Tab-separated table of C-alpha atoms in Angstrom:
chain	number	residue	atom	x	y	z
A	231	UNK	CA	0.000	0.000	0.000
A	232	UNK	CA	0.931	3.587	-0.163
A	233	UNK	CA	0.423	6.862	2.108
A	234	UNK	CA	0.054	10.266	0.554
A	235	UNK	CA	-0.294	13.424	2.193
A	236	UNK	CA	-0.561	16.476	1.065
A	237	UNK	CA	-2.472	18.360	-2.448
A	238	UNK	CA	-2.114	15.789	-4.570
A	239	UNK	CA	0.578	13.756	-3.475
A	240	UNK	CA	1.101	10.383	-5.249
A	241	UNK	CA	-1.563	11.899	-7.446
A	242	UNK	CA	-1.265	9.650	-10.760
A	243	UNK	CA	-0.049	6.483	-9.349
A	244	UNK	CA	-1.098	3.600	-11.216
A	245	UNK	CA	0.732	0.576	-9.877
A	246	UNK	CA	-0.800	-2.820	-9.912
A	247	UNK	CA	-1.655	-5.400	-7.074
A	248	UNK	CA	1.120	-5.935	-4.920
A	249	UNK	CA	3.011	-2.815	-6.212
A	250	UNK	CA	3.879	0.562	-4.205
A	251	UNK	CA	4.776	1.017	-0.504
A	252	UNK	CA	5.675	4.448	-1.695
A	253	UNK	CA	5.335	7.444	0.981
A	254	UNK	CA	4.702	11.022	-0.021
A	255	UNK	CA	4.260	13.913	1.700
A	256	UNK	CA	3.974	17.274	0.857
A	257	UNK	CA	2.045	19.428	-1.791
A	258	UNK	CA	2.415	17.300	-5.273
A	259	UNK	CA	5.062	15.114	-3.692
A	260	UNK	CA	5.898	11.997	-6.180
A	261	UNK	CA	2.584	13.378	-8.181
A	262	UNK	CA	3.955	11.685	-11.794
A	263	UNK	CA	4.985	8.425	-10.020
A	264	UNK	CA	3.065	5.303	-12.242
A	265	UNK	CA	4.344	2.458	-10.759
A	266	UNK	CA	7.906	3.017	-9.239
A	267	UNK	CA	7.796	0.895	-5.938
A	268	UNK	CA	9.298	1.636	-2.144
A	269	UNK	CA	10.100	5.667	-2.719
A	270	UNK	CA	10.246	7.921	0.023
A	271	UNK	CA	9.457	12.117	-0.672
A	272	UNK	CA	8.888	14.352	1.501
A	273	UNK	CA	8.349	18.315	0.624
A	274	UNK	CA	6.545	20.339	-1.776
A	275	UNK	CA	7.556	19.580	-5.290
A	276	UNK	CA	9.753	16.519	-3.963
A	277	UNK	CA	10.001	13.348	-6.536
A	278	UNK	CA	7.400	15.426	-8.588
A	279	UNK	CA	8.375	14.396	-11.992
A	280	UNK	CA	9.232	10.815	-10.875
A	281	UNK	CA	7.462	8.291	-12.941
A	282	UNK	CA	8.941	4.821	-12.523
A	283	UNK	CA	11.951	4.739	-10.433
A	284	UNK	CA	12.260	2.975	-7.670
A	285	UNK	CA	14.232	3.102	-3.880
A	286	UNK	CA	14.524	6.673	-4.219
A	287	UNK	CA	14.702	9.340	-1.439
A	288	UNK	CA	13.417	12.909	-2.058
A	289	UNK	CA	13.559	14.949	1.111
A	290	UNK	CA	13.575	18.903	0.774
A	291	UNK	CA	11.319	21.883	-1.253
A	292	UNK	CA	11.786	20.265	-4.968
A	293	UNK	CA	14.823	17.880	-4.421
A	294	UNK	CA	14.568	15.254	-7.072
A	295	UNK	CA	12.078	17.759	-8.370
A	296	UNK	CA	12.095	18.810	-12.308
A	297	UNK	CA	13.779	15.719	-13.567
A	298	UNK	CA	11.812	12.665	-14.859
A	299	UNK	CA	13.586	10.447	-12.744
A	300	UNK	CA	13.222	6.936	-13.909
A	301	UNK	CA	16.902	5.631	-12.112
A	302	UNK	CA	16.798	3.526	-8.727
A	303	UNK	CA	18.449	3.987	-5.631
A	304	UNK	CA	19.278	7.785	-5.468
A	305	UNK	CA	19.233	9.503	-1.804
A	306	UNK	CA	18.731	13.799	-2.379
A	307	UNK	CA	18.115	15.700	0.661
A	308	UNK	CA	18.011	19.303	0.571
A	309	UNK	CA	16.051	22.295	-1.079
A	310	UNK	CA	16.778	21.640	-4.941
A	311	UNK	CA	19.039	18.409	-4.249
A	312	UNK	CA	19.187	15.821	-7.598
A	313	UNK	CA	17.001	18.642	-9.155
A	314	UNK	CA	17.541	17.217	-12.483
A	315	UNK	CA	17.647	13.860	-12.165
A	316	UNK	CA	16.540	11.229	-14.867
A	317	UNK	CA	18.427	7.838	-14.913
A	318	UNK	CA	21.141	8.438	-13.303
A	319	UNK	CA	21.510	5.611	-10.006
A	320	UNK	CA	22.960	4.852	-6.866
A	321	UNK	CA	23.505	8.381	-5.884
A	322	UNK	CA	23.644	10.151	-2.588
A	323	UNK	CA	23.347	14.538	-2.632
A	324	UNK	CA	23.078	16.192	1.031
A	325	UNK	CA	22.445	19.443	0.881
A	326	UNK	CA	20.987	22.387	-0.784
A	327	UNK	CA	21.985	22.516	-4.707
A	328	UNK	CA	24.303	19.344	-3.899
A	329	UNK	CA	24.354	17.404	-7.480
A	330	UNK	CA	21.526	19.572	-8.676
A	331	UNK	CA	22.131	19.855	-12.439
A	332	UNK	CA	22.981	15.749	-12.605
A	333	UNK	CA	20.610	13.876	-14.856
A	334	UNK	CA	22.096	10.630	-15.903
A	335	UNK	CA	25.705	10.293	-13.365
A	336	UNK	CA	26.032	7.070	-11.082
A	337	UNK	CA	27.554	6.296	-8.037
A	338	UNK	CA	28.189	9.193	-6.518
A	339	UNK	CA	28.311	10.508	-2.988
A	340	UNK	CA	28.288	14.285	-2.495
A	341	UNK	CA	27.922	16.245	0.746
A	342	UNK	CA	27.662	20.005	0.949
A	343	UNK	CA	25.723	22.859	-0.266
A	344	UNK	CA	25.981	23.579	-3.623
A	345	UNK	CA	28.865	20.742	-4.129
A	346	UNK	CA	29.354	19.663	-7.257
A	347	UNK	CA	26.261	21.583	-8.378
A	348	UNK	CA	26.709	21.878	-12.405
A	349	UNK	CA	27.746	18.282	-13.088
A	350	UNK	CA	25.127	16.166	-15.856
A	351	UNK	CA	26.598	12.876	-16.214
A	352	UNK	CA	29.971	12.308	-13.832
A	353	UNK	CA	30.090	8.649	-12.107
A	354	UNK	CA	31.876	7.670	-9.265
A	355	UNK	CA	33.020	10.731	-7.522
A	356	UNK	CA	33.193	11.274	-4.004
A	357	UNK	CA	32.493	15.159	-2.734
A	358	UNK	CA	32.673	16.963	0.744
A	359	UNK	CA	31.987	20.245	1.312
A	360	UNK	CA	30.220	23.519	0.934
A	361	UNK	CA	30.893	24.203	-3.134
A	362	UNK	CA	33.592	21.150	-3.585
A	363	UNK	CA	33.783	20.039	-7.054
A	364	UNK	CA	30.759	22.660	-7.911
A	365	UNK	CA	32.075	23.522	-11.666
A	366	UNK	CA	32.623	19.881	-12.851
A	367	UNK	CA	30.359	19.252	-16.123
A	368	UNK	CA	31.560	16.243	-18.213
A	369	UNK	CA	32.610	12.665	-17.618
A	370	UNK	CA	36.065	13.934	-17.809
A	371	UNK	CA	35.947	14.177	-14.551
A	372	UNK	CA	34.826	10.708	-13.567
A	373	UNK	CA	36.457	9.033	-10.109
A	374	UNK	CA	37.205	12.770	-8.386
A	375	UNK	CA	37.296	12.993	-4.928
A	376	UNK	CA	37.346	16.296	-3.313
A	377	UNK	CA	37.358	16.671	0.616
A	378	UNK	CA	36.673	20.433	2.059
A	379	UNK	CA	35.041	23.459	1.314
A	380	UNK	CA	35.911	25.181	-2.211
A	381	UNK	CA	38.148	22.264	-3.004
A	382	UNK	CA	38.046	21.326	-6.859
A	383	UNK	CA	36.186	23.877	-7.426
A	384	UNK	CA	37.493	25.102	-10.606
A	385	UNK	CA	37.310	21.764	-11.652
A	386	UNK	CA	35.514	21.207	-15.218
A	387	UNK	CA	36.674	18.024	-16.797
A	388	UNK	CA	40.249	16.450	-15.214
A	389	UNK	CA	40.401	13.140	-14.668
A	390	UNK	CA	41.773	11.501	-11.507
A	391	UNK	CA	42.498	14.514	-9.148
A	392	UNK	CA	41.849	14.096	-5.361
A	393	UNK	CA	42.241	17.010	-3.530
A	394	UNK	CA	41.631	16.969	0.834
A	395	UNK	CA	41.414	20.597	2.494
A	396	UNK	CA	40.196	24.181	2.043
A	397	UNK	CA	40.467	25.336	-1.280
A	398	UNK	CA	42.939	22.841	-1.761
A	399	UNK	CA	43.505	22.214	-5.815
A	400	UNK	CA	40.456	25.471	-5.960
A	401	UNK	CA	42.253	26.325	-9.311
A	402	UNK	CA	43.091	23.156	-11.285
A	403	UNK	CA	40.463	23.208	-14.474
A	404	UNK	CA	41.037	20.217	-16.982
A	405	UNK	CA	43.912	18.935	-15.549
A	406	UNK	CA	44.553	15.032	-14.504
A	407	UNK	CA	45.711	13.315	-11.715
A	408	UNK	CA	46.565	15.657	-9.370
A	409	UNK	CA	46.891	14.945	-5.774
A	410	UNK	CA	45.963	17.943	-3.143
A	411	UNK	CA	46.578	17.390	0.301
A	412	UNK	CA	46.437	20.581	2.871
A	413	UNK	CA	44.570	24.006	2.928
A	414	UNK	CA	45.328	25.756	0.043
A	415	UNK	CA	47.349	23.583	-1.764
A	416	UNK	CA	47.717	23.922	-5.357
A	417	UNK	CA	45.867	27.283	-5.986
A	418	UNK	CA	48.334	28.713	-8.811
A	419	UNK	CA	47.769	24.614	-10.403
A	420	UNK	CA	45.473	25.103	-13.667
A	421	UNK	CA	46.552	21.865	-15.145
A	422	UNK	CA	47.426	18.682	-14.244
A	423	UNK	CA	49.373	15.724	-15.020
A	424	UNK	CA	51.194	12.694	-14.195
């Protein structure tokens, strides 16, 4: 079974016998889900676009909320966290803006308000902190990790960097594995390499 509460929460579900154990709550919270099963949203606008994806959590004014997310397994909390989402899976944003722009990424785990905020379709990056990693955009950037506030966050489309500290590596832009390890470290690095 399923609980909905709110103006037209859970509003077009369609699933079948058996199907749902979805919760929503909140003012058109998971109001496109069809037949995704075991979702959790809470907030106005939360999951909104959602149709059949499944194991998701939407908590937070519109997180998960103007994508038509059809991928499983994707944690957002926060106002506007996962915003975008389609199929991207097996994702985890905390915090407001935190992977907001991704639509089809994977496997990432990002912490931090507004961290990396721009990126569509990066996999298997691991980001901590308030604006880390917030200007990656391409796959070129797949497998960063970035640990502290403003680290990364020049970052576009490097491969392989890891960067751990305050604005540590906060100027390296397409530049490749690159190892940051201390506040400020690296700020005059634009580009990396072996």
């Amino acid at each position: 079974s399923n609980t909905a509460i709110g103006r037209k929460a859970l509003y077009t579900y369609e699933g079948g016998s058996g199907e749902g154990e979805n919760t929503a709550v909140g003012a058109l919270s998971s109001f496109n889900l069809t037949t995704g099963e075991y979702n959790v949203s809470m907030g106005k606008g939360s999951y909104v676009n959602a149709t059949t994806g499944d194991n998701n959590v939407a908590i937070g004014h519109t997180a998960m909320g103007v994508g038509v997310v059809t991928g499983n397994a994707n944690i957002g909390i926060g106002n506007v966290a996962l915003y975008d989402l389609t199929s991207g899976a097996n994702n985890i944003g905390v915090g407001q803006s935190a992977l907001e722009n991704l639509t089809t990424g994977n496997l990432n785990t990002v912490v931090g308000q507004g961290a990396m905020a721009t990126a569509t379709d990066v996999s298997n990056c691991v980001i901590i902190g308030t604006y880390a990693g917030d200007a990656i955009n391409n796959t070129g950037a797949d497998g960063t990790v970035a640990i502290g506030r403003d680290s990364l966050t020049a970052l576009t489309s490097g491969t392989g960097n890891t960067a751990v500290g305050y604005q540590s590596g906060g100027s390296i832009t397409t530049g490749g594995y690159s190892t940051f390890i201390g506040h400020n470290t690296g700020l005059v690095h634009t580009t990396g390499g072996y």
